[in-house]
Coordinates of C-alpha atoms in Angstrom, one line a residue:
M1491 CA 16.6 -13.7 15.4
T1492 CA 19.5 -10.9 16.3
R1493 CA 20.0 -7.9 15.5
Q1494 CA 22.9 -9.3 13.5
D1495 CA 20.9 -11.6 11.6
F1496 CA 18.4 -8.7 11.2
A1497 CA 21.0 -6.8 10.0
E1498 CA 22.7 -9.7 7.8
D1499 CA 19.3 -10.9 6.3
L1500 CA 18.7 -7.1 5.5
A1501 CA 21.8 -6.3 3.6
Y1502 CA 20.9 -9.4 1.3
V1503 CA 17.6 -8.1 0.4
I1504 CA 19.0 -4.4 -0.2
K1505 CA 21.8 -6.6 -2.2
N1506 CA 19.7 -8.7 -4.6
W1507 CA 16.6 -7.0 -5.2
S1508 CA 16.6 -5.6 -8.7
I1509 CA 14.7 -3.8 -9.1
E1510 CA 12.0 -5.1 -11.0
E1511 CA 12.1 -7.9 -8.3
L1512 CA 10.8 -5.1 -5.7
K1513 CA 8.1 -3.9 -7.8
E1514 CA 6.5 -7.0 -8.3
R1515 CA 6.9 -8.4 -4.4
L1516 CA 5.8 -4.3 -4.2
E1517 CA 2.8 -5.3 -6.4
D1518 CA 2.2 -8.0 -4.7
L1519 CA 1.8 -7.1 -1.3
N1520 CA 0.4 -3.9 -2.7
S1521 CA -2.6 -6.1 -4.0
R1522 CA -3.3 -8.0 -0.3
G1523 CA -3.3 -4.7 1.3
I1524 CA 0.1 -4.0 2.8
N1525 CA 1.6 -1.0 1.1
D1526 CA 5.1 0.1 3.6
L1527 CA 8.1 -0.5 2.1
A1528 CA 9.1 -1.9 5.9
E1529 CA 6.5 -4.3 5.8
V1530 CA 8.1 -6.1 1.7
I1531 CA 11.1 -5.8 3.5
A1532 CA 10.1 -7.9 6.5
S1533 CA 8.5 -10.0 4.9
E1534 CA 10.8 -10.9 3.0
I1535 CA 13.3 -11.1 6.3
V1536 CA 10.3 -13.4 7.8
I1537 CA 10.0 -15.4 4.6
R1538 CA 14.3 -16.0 4.3
S1539 CA 14.5 -17.3 8.6
N1540 CA 11.6 -19.5 8.5

C-alpha cells in the first residue's frame, strides 16, 4: 500500500463514516480491547484494502 492509497482510504473513512457508525465501531472494537481511534481507522483501512 502506497502513501497515496493510504491517504485515499483514510479520506474515504473520514468522509463516509457517520457519527453513529463511528460510535458503533468504537464500541465494537472497544469490547474487543481496541480503544485507540488510530487503531479503529487502521482496521477499517485493512478491511477496505482486502
